[in-house]
Amino acid sequence: MENLVEKILSLKKEKDAVIVAHNYQRGEVQDIADYTGDSLQLARIVRELPNKIVVVAGVYFMGETAAILSPDKKILIPRIDASCPLAEMITVEDIRKIRREYPDHAIVTYVNSTAEIKAESDICCTSANAVNVVNSLPQEKIYFTPDRNLAQWVKKHSSKEIKWWDGYCPVHRRLKKEDVISLKRQYPDAKFVAHPECEPEVLELADHVCSTSGLYPYARETDARVFIIGTEEGVIHRLKKENPDKEFIPASEKLVCPNMKKITLRDIYLSLKEEKFEIKIPEDIRLRALNAVEKMAQIS
Ligand code: 13P
Ligand code: SF4
């Protein structure tokens, strides 16, 4: 593995490339990355970088979002088959039908979506800013896609009329309220922190609900010593590094995203060496998707 790390570092230097990794990536992938973050942070970082080649270690829509924002760069994704099932749960036909059926609704789309779906939406949001985005829109009627749990979380924090598409994250859905109740019994002083993609009855048990990037300041600034983590286990790598005196317990052993975990150091090496797999988005779709992403950026 050391040899692979050296090869990656030397290729990175030779090609003046940068690696960014999502918080759910394998520990060794996070360690070799120049930057780690949540899906939106990564896209923003990529846009600011002067480098022409960027490897996005994350699922496909994350590479796509970076490519929407940075058409001047070569955006590489190490595994073309690392997809997000949630992003695939709605089609262009579906969203056009929503538009026809609910012409007076603003279509708000979570960034866990394809470029085509973003292009059909009025505005995007992330798990970090969804409530803010919805509340700041002039429309009182909202159609939220594709995640039903994030939609219901927003509904709890908004007076607007919200409908939603019935998509969900298959990984977060595996976490059951019984898992949390049992861990809370075992660790009565622990704080339970959850991602808004969890089921509503799980979120009801949470001391704090936040995006993957929201976890780090919460763990740092909260006095508790033990945290039960209600999101993909990859976040625990940095949480432990940043808080060696605290304990982080996965809320369920099942909170592993198989698509995120596809990317290995070898894939990163091959991605840099062969400059694959480059993300290309047709320009008309990119521009319309950019409009929805930029509108979100203006709000948050
Ligand atoms: P974040 O935007 O919070 O990083 O979440 C992305 C994701 O895929 C959650 O499952
Ligand atoms: Fe998609 Fe869920 Fe994996 Fe996040 S954890 S990338 S939403 S499948």
PDB file of N, CA and C in Angstrom, residues 2 4 43 46 68 92-93 123 144 146 176 279:
ATOM      1  N   GLU A   2       1.996   1.192   0.712  1.00  0.00           N
ATOM      2  CA  GLU A   2       2.882   2.359   0.778  1.00  0.00           C
ATOM      3  C   GLU A   2       3.350   2.756  -0.605  1.00  0.00           C
ATOM      4  N   LEU A   4       1.812   2.222  -3.377  1.00  0.00           N
ATOM      5  CA  LEU A   4       0.677   2.821  -4.090  1.00  0.00           C
ATOM      6  C   LEU A   4       0.526   4.291  -3.683  1.00  0.00           C
ATOM      7  N   ALA A  43     -17.691  20.273  -4.241  1.00  0.00           N
ATOM      8  CA  ALA A  43     -17.911  20.970  -5.512  1.00  0.00           C
ATOM      9  C   ALA A  43     -17.392  22.404  -5.426  1.00  0.00           C
ATOM     10  N   VAL A  46     -13.571  22.427  -5.518  1.00  0.00           N
ATOM     11  CA  VAL A  46     -13.085  22.166  -6.880  1.00  0.00           C
ATOM     12  C   VAL A  46     -13.140  23.453  -7.702  1.00  0.00           C
ATOM     13  N   ILE A  68     -20.406  20.459 -13.166  1.00  0.00           N
ATOM     14  CA  ILE A  68     -21.397  21.515 -13.467  1.00  0.00           C
ATOM     15  C   ILE A  68     -20.787  22.876 -13.109  1.00  0.00           C
ATOM     16  N   VAL A  92     -36.199  11.891 -15.684  1.00  0.00           N
ATOM     17  CA  VAL A  92     -36.588  13.163 -16.303  1.00  0.00           C
ATOM     18  C   VAL A  92     -38.096  13.157 -16.590  1.00  0.00           C
ATOM     19  N   GLU A  93     -38.615  12.005 -17.042  1.00  0.00           N
ATOM     20  CA  GLU A  93     -40.062  11.906 -17.315  1.00  0.00           C
ATOM     21  C   GLU A  93     -40.846  12.167 -16.031  1.00  0.00           C
ATOM     22  N   ILE A 123     -34.503  24.890  -8.152  1.00  0.00           N
ATOM     23  CA  ILE A 123     -33.375  25.186  -7.260  1.00  0.00           C
ATOM     24  C   ILE A 123     -32.882  23.899  -6.608  1.00  0.00           C
ATOM     25  N   PHE A 144     -40.617  18.600  -3.384  1.00  0.00           N
ATOM     26  CA  PHE A 144     -39.242  18.258  -3.022  1.00  0.00           C
ATOM     27  C   PHE A 144     -38.847  16.915  -3.645  1.00  0.00           C
ATOM     28  N   PRO A 146     -35.147  14.190  -4.614  1.00  0.00           N
ATOM     29  CA  PRO A 146     -35.883  12.936  -4.672  1.00  0.00           C
ATOM     30  C   PRO A 146     -36.036  12.282  -3.298  1.00  0.00           C
ATOM     31  N   LYS A 176     -32.667   1.408  12.148  1.00  0.00           N
ATOM     32  CA  LYS A 176     -34.007   1.305  12.747  1.00  0.00           C
ATOM     33  C   LYS A 176     -34.024   1.992  14.109  1.00  0.00           C
ATOM     34  N   ILE A 279     -15.784  13.101 -16.438  1.00  0.00           N
ATOM     35  CA  ILE A 279     -17.222  13.402 -16.447  1.00  0.00           C
ATOM     36  C   ILE A 279     -17.505  14.456 -17.501  1.00  0.00           C
TER      37      ILE A 279
END
